Short mmCIF file of C-alpha atoms in Angstrom, two decimals:
data_model
loop_
_atom_site.label_atom_id
_atom_site.label_comp_id
_atom_site.label_asym_id
_atom_site.label_seq_id
_atom_site.Cartn_x
_atom_site.Cartn_y
_atom_site.Cartn_z
CA UNK B 243 15.77 12.98 -25.57
CA UNK B 244 14.25 14.25 -22.37
CA UNK B 245 13.93 11.81 -19.47
CA UNK B 246 10.26 10.89 -18.99
CA UNK B 247 8.89 10.89 -15.45
CA UNK B 248 5.76 9.84 -13.64
CA UNK B 249 4.07 8.51 -10.53
CA UNK B 250 1.64 5.68 -9.76
CA UNK B 251 -0.33 5.30 -6.52
CA UNK B 252 -2.66 2.77 -4.93
CA UNK B 253 -5.09 2.79 -2.03
CA UNK B 254 -5.64 -0.94 -1.59
CA UNK B 255 -7.20 -3.81 -3.49
CA UNK B 256 -10.10 -6.17 -2.86
CA UNK B 257 -13.74 -6.84 -3.65
CA UNK B 258 -14.54 -3.30 -4.66
CA UNK B 259 -17.74 -3.35 -6.70
CA UNK B 260 -19.50 -0.44 -8.36
CA UNK B 261 -22.87 -1.70 -7.11
CA UNK B 262 -21.67 -1.24 -3.52
CA UNK B 263 -20.48 2.33 -4.05
CA UNK B 264 -22.61 5.45 -4.06
CA UNK B 265 -21.63 8.29 -6.42
CA UNK B 266 -20.67 10.34 -3.36
CA UNK B 267 -18.37 7.58 -2.07
CA UNK B 268 -16.78 7.19 -5.48
CA UNK B 269 -16.10 10.89 -5.68
CA UNK B 270 -14.58 10.95 -2.20
CA UNK B 271 -12.15 8.17 -3.09
CA UNK B 272 -11.25 9.44 -6.54
CA UNK B 273 -10.77 13.02 -5.31
CA UNK B 274 -8.37 11.92 -2.56
CA UNK B 275 -6.45 9.63 -4.93
CA UNK B 276 -6.18 12.49 -7.43
CA UNK B 277 -4.95 14.83 -4.67
CA UNK B 278 -2.18 12.42 -3.71
CA UNK B 279 -1.30 11.74 -7.34
CA UNK B 280 -1.08 15.43 -8.23
CA UNK B 281 0.96 16.26 -5.13
CA UNK B 282 3.58 13.72 -6.11
CA UNK B 283 3.52 14.68 -9.77
CA UNK B 284 3.97 18.36 -8.95
CA UNK B 285 7.21 17.54 -7.15
CA UNK B 286 8.47 15.54 -10.13
CA UNK B 287 7.43 18.23 -12.61
CA UNK B 288 9.54 20.79 -10.74
CA UNK B 289 12.57 18.52 -10.86
CA UNK B 290 12.13 17.05 -7.38
CA UNK B 291 13.19 13.56 -6.40
CA UNK B 292 11.19 10.38 -6.75
CA UNK B 293 11.71 9.84 -3.01
CA UNK B 294 10.09 13.19 -2.18
CA UNK B 295 7.23 12.45 -4.58
CA UNK B 296 6.32 9.04 -3.17
CA UNK B 297 6.58 10.28 0.41
CA UNK B 298 4.32 13.26 -0.30
CA UNK B 299 1.72 11.12 -2.02
CA UNK B 300 1.66 8.53 0.76
CA UNK B 301 1.41 11.19 3.49
CA UNK B 302 -1.81 12.48 1.91
CA UNK B 303 -3.26 8.96 1.87
CA UNK B 304 -2.09 8.32 5.44
CA UNK B 305 -3.85 11.50 6.57
CA UNK B 306 -7.16 10.38 5.05
CA UNK B 307 -9.58 8.17 7.03
CA UNK B 308 -10.65 6.58 3.72
CA UNK B 309 -7.63 4.28 3.57
CA UNK B 310 -6.17 1.70 5.93
CA UNK B 311 -2.98 3.60 6.75
CA UNK B 312 -2.25 6.37 9.22
CA UNK B 313 -5.49 8.11 10.23
CA UNK B 314 -7.67 5.39 8.70
CA UNK B 315 -5.82 2.44 10.21
CA UNK B 316 -7.82 -0.58 11.34
CA UNK B 317 -7.77 -1.93 14.90
CA UNK B 318 -5.98 -4.97 16.24
CA UNK B 319 -7.79 -7.52 18.40
CA UNK B 320 -6.65 -5.55 21.46
CA UNK B 321 -8.25 -2.36 20.15
CA UNK B 322 -5.00 -0.69 19.11
CA UNK B 323 -3.69 0.70 15.85
CA UNK B 324 -0.42 -0.88 14.71
CA UNK B 325 1.14 0.86 11.74
CA UNK B 326 3.78 -0.34 9.28
CA UNK B 327 5.56 1.43 6.42
CA UNK B 328 8.61 1.23 4.17
CA UNK B 329 10.42 3.27 1.54
CA UNK B 330 13.23 2.48 -0.90
CA UNK B 331 15.60 4.50 -3.08
CA UNK B 332 16.22 2.86 -6.44
CA UNK B 333 19.43 4.80 -7.01
CA UNK B 334 21.29 3.61 -3.91
CA UNK B 335 19.19 0.57 -2.91
CA UNK B 336 18.95 2.12 0.53
CA UNK B 337 15.70 1.38 2.34
CA UNK B 338 13.92 2.15 5.59
CA UNK B 339 10.97 0.63 7.41
CA UNK B 340 9.01 0.77 10.65
CA UNK B 341 6.58 -1.81 12.00
CA UNK B 342 4.17 -2.08 14.91
CA UNK B 343 4.19 1.63 15.77
CA UNK B 344 1.30 3.37 17.54
CA UNK B 345 2.10 7.07 17.88
CA UNK B 346 3.83 8.18 14.66
CA UNK B 347 1.37 10.30 12.67
CA UNK B 348 2.98 9.48 9.32
CA UNK B 349 4.83 6.15 9.41
CA UNK B 350 6.19 6.72 5.90
CA UNK B 351 8.14 9.72 7.22
CA UNK B 352 9.56 7.55 9.99
CA UNK B 353 10.56 4.91 7.44
CA UNK B 354 12.46 7.57 5.51
CA UNK B 355 14.41 8.80 8.54
CA UNK B 356 15.33 5.20 9.36
CA UNK B 357 16.74 4.98 5.82
CA UNK B 358 18.53 8.32 5.84
CA UNK B 359 19.45 8.95 9.49
CA UNK B 360 20.39 5.48 10.73
CA UNK B 361 22.56 2.56 9.69
CA UNK B 362 19.55 0.27 9.75
CA UNK B 363 16.72 -0.79 7.48
CA UNK B 364 13.93 -1.65 9.93
CA UNK B 365 12.92 -0.49 13.39
CA UNK B 366 9.90 -1.72 15.33
CA UNK B 367 7.62 -0.71 18.20
CA UNK B 368 8.72 1.71 20.91
CA UNK B 369 12.26 1.90 19.64
CA UNK B 370 11.05 3.06 16.24
CA UNK B 371 8.81 5.63 17.92
CA UNK B 372 11.66 6.96 20.05
CA UNK B 373 13.94 7.26 17.03
CA UNK B 374 11.23 8.94 14.94
CA UNK B 375 10.56 11.48 17.69
CA UNK B 376 14.28 12.19 18.02
CA UNK B 377 14.46 12.80 14.28
CA UNK B 378 11.55 15.27 14.37
CA UNK B 379 8.70 13.13 13.06
CA UNK B 380 5.23 14.18 14.23
CA UNK B 381 4.16 12.15 17.28
CA UNK B 382 0.46 12.01 18.23
CA UNK B 383 -1.69 10.54 20.96
CA UNK B 384 -3.07 7.13 19.99
CA UNK B 385 -6.58 8.66 19.97
CA UNK B 386 -5.64 10.48 16.75
CA UNK B 387 -6.03 7.22 14.83
CA UNK B 388 -9.50 6.42 16.18
CA UNK B 389 -12.27 6.34 13.58
CA UNK B 390 -15.77 5.10 14.38
CA UNK B 391 -16.05 3.04 11.21
CA UNK B 392 -12.87 1.09 11.94
CA UNK B 393 -13.92 0.55 15.56
CA UNK B 394 -17.26 -0.89 14.46
CA UNK B 395 -15.44 -3.18 12.04
CA UNK B 396 -13.38 -4.54 14.90
CA UNK B 397 -16.44 -5.19 17.06
CA UNK B 398 -18.08 -7.09 14.23
CA UNK B 399 -14.93 -9.10 13.58
CA UNK B 400 -14.74 -10.08 17.25
CA UNK B 401 -18.44 -10.97 17.27
CA UNK B 402 -18.16 -13.16 14.21
CA UNK B 403 -15.15 -14.95 15.62
CA UNK B 404 -17.13 -16.20 18.60
CA UNK B 405 -19.45 -18.25 16.38
CA UNK B 406 -18.38 -21.89 16.95
CA UNK B 407 -18.76 -23.21 13.43
CA UNK B 408 -16.11 -25.53 12.05
CA UNK B 409 -16.53 -24.27 8.52
CA UNK B 410 -17.07 -20.58 9.12
CA UNK B 411 -15.28 -18.61 6.40
CA UNK B 412 -12.34 -17.25 8.35
CA UNK B 413 -11.97 -14.31 5.99
CA UNK B 414 -14.89 -12.76 7.83
CA UNK B 415 -12.73 -12.62 10.94
CA UNK B 416 -10.19 -10.46 9.19
CA UNK B 417 -12.49 -8.64 6.81
CA UNK B 418 -15.57 -7.74 8.83
CA UNK B 419 -17.41 -6.61 5.72
CA UNK B 420 -17.72 -10.34 5.05
CA UNK B 421 -16.14 -12.69 2.53
CA UNK B 422 -18.07 -11.02 -0.29
CA UNK B 423 -16.43 -7.67 0.46
CA UNK B 424 -12.79 -8.35 1.27
CA UNK B 425 -10.49 -5.36 1.21
CA UNK B 426 -6.72 -5.39 1.49
CA UNK B 427 -6.04 -1.98 2.94
CA UNK B 428 -2.66 -0.55 2.09
CA UNK B 429 -1.50 2.62 0.37
CA UNK B 430 1.55 3.08 -1.78
CA UNK B 431 3.34 5.08 -4.44
CA UNK B 432 6.09 4.51 -6.99
CA UNK B 433 7.80 7.20 -9.03
CA UNK B 434 10.42 8.00 -11.65
CA UNK B 435 12.00 11.47 -11.57
CA UNK B 436 13.69 13.65 -14.18
CA UNK B 437 17.08 12.39 -13.06
CA UNK B 438 16.05 8.85 -13.97
CA UNK B 439 15.83 7.68 -10.35
CA UNK B 440 13.13 5.35 -9.06
CA UNK B 441 11.56 5.13 -5.59
CA UNK B 442 8.79 3.16 -3.89
CA UNK B 443 6.82 3.63 -0.67
CA UNK B 444 4.12 1.60 1.11
CA UNK B 445 2.12 2.14 4.31
CA UNK B 446 -0.60 0.17 6.10
CA UNK B 447 -2.63 -0.29 9.26
CA UNK B 448 -2.53 -4.07 8.83
CA UNK B 449 -5.49 -6.42 9.23
CA UNK B 450 -8.60 -5.84 11.31
CA UNK B 451 -8.57 -8.00 14.46
CA UNK B 452 -4.97 -9.10 13.94
CA UNK B 453 -3.26 -10.65 16.96
CA UNK B 454 0.16 -11.38 18.41
CA UNK B 455 1.92 -8.49 16.70
CA UNK B 456 1.34 -9.86 13.23
CA UNK B 457 3.25 -7.97 10.52
CA UNK B 458 2.44 -8.19 6.83
CA UNK B 459 4.42 -7.44 3.69
CA UNK B 460 4.17 -3.63 3.64
CA UNK B 461 7.26 -2.89 5.77
CA UNK B 462 9.30 -5.78 4.36
CA UNK B 463 11.74 -4.73 1.66
CA UNK B 464 11.42 -7.03 -1.33
CA UNK B 465 7.95 -8.23 -0.38
CA UNK B 466 5.75 -5.13 -0.20
CA UNK B 467 8.21 -2.53 -1.46
CA UNK B 468 11.19 -2.56 -3.80
CA UNK B 469 13.02 -0.15 -6.10
CA UNK B 470 16.10 -0.50 -8.29
CA UNK B 471 17.05 1.96 -11.04
CA UNK B 472 18.01 -0.88 -13.34
CA UNK B 473 14.54 -2.38 -13.35
CA UNK B 474 11.52 -0.98 -11.52
CA UNK B 475 9.88 0.49 -8.44
CA UNK B 476 7.07 -1.60 -6.93
CA UNK B 477 4.50 -1.20 -4.13
CA UNK B 478 2.15 -4.03 -3.25
CA UNK B 479 -1.26 -4.46 -1.66
CA UNK B 480 -2.97 -7.71 -0.77
CA UNK B 481 -2.93 -10.71 1.55
CA UNK B 482 0.51 -10.02 3.00
CA UNK B 483 1.50 -13.55 3.87
CA UNK B 484 1.46 -14.54 0.18
CA UNK B 485 3.43 -11.45 -0.81
CA UNK B 486 6.07 -12.27 1.81
CA UNK B 487 6.38 -15.93 0.79
CA UNK B 488 6.81 -14.99 -2.84
CA UNK B 489 8.93 -11.87 -2.30
CA UNK B 490 6.60 -10.24 -4.78
CA UNK B 491 8.04 -6.72 -5.12
CA UNK B 492 11.57 -8.03 -5.67
CA UNK B 493 10.37 -10.80 -7.97
CA UNK B 494 9.02 -8.24 -10.43
CA UNK B 495 12.51 -6.73 -10.57
CA UNK B 496 14.13 -10.17 -10.83
CA UNK B 497 11.83 -11.22 -13.68
CA UNK B 498 12.95 -8.10 -15.53
CA UNK B 499 16.64 -8.36 -14.71
CA UNK B 500 17.18 -12.10 -15.17
CA UNK B 501 14.18 -13.17 -17.22
CA UNK B 502 14.40 -10.17 -19.55
CA UNK B 503 10.67 -9.57 -19.18
CA UNK B 504 9.12 -6.16 -19.75
CA UNK B 505 7.60 -4.39 -16.75
CA UNK B 506 4.06 -5.36 -17.72
CA UNK B 507 5.06 -8.98 -18.40
CA UNK B 508 6.86 -9.29 -15.08
CA UNK B 509 4.12 -7.67 -13.02
CA UNK B 510 1.40 -9.68 -14.69
CA UNK B 511 3.33 -12.93 -14.25
CA UNK B 512 3.80 -12.41 -10.51
CA UNK B 513 0.22 -11.35 -9.77
CA UNK B 514 -1.75 -13.48 -12.20
CA UNK B 515 0.39 -16.62 -12.27
CA UNK B 516 2.62 -16.95 -9.21
CA UNK B 517 0.08 -15.62 -6.71
CA UNK B 518 -3.01 -16.87 -8.51
CA UNK B 519 -1.79 -20.47 -8.31
CA UNK B 520 -1.61 -20.16 -4.52
CA UNK B 521 -4.91 -18.28 -4.24
CA UNK B 522 -2.98 -15.23 -3.10
CA UNK B 523 -5.09 -12.10 -3.58
CA UNK B 524 -4.04 -8.54 -4.22
CA UNK B 525 -2.22 -6.34 -6.67
CA UNK B 526 0.72 -4.03 -7.22
CA UNK B 527 1.75 -0.82 -8.90
CA UNK B 528 5.05 -0.44 -10.73
CA UNK B 529 7.01 1.94 -12.92
CA UNK B 530 10.26 1.43 -14.82
CA UNK B 531 13.07 3.73 -15.95
CA UNK B 532 11.22 4.58 -19.15
CA UNK B 533 8.05 5.59 -17.31
CA UNK B 534 6.22 2.47 -18.41
CA UNK B 535 3.65 1.56 -15.75
CA UNK B 536 1.84 -1.57 -14.59
CA UNK B 537 -1.09 -1.93 -12.19
CA UNK B 538 -2.15 -5.61 -12.23
CA UNK B 539 -4.47 -7.09 -9.60
CA UNK B 540 -6.41 -10.35 -9.26
CA UNK B 541 -9.24 -8.97 -7.13
CA UNK B 542 -12.42 -7.20 -8.25
CA UNK B 543 -10.90 -3.78 -7.81
CA UNK B 544 -7.95 -1.68 -6.73
CA UNK B 545 -7.91 2.00 -5.89
CA UNK B 546 -5.22 3.31 -8.21
CA UNK B 547 -4.00 6.28 -10.19
CA UNK B 548 -1.22 7.18 -12.62
CA UNK B 549 0.17 10.39 -14.08
CA UNK B 550 3.17 10.61 -16.40
CA UNK B 551 4.94 13.25 -18.49
CA UNK B 552 3.69 11.40 -21.57
CA UNK B 553 0.14 12.55 -20.88
CA UNK B 554 -1.25 9.57 -19.00
CA UNK B 555 -3.43 10.90 -16.18
CA UNK B 556 -6.19 8.76 -14.66
CA UNK B 557 -7.68 7.45 -11.45
CA UNK B 558 -9.52 4.11 -11.44
CA UNK B 559 -11.27 1.83 -8.97
CA UNK B 560 -12.92 -1.15 -10.61
CA UNK B 561 -11.68 -4.23 -12.41
CA UNK B 562 -12.92 -3.19 -15.83
CA UNK B 563 -11.28 0.18 -15.60
CA UNK B 564 -14.42 2.18 -14.92
CA UNK B 565 -13.50 5.44 -13.27
CA UNK B 566 -16.79 5.69 -11.47
CA UNK B 567 -19.36 8.43 -11.72
#
């Protein structure tokens, strides 16, 4: 029996409502998700590795200003872009990550060279940038990451934060669209190749108006990213602090390995029970060694897509599964 293969991607979760999206916006998002999905699938179809597939898919999302990663990264309180990313090989359990970088065009590529060209798992800040440059990763001026939309979001977040109200909803500080339109901006991909190997990758620009070098779950192995051939490959998106505390990506694998849960049972349990009880918001994408997939989320939407050798091929945005116009 031929080994099935496939890829799943996400572009972030949050309060993503059809009423707030124009047909043109929907098309822009779905087209870019489909582009990333097909790029990764094409690699798998030709017998390429799951690692190559997830990296290729994430690079496309990092290069798009639509998503909070790479080119579309949000600004910190100091008006800078701080990027985080991680990648993991399910065959070897090797992993690589970078955090708090400012000049690496594609942080996911830097995460991979940390995994493959160093003895380490995580590098941060200037050191990570120096290593990435030495390894041939594309380095850009910080102005490359500037987008007007993200800059305006920062100004609004700073403005809102100055309002001296004891009971102001603090989510509006982090999500300048307001508490009714919270978005957890991260991109990610998980894949299973024809050799039966799994891989996962995640990249983010963090939270708008974040301070003090805050780092979320995306670059933390086991929290935002995890892959093990025996169980699953997982990439998360959401309120990072909750995903770190609950080691969400690894917990899906642990539920499968020790609790004997199926992929869908494990993923659903972690997102809709463990996190839900703590009011932790977000979602994840996952694939197992049989090309079963899971994409649970407890928000109103999650940009997501899946394509497998079994004929599953779709891109979705909203909670009810509507694909949009």
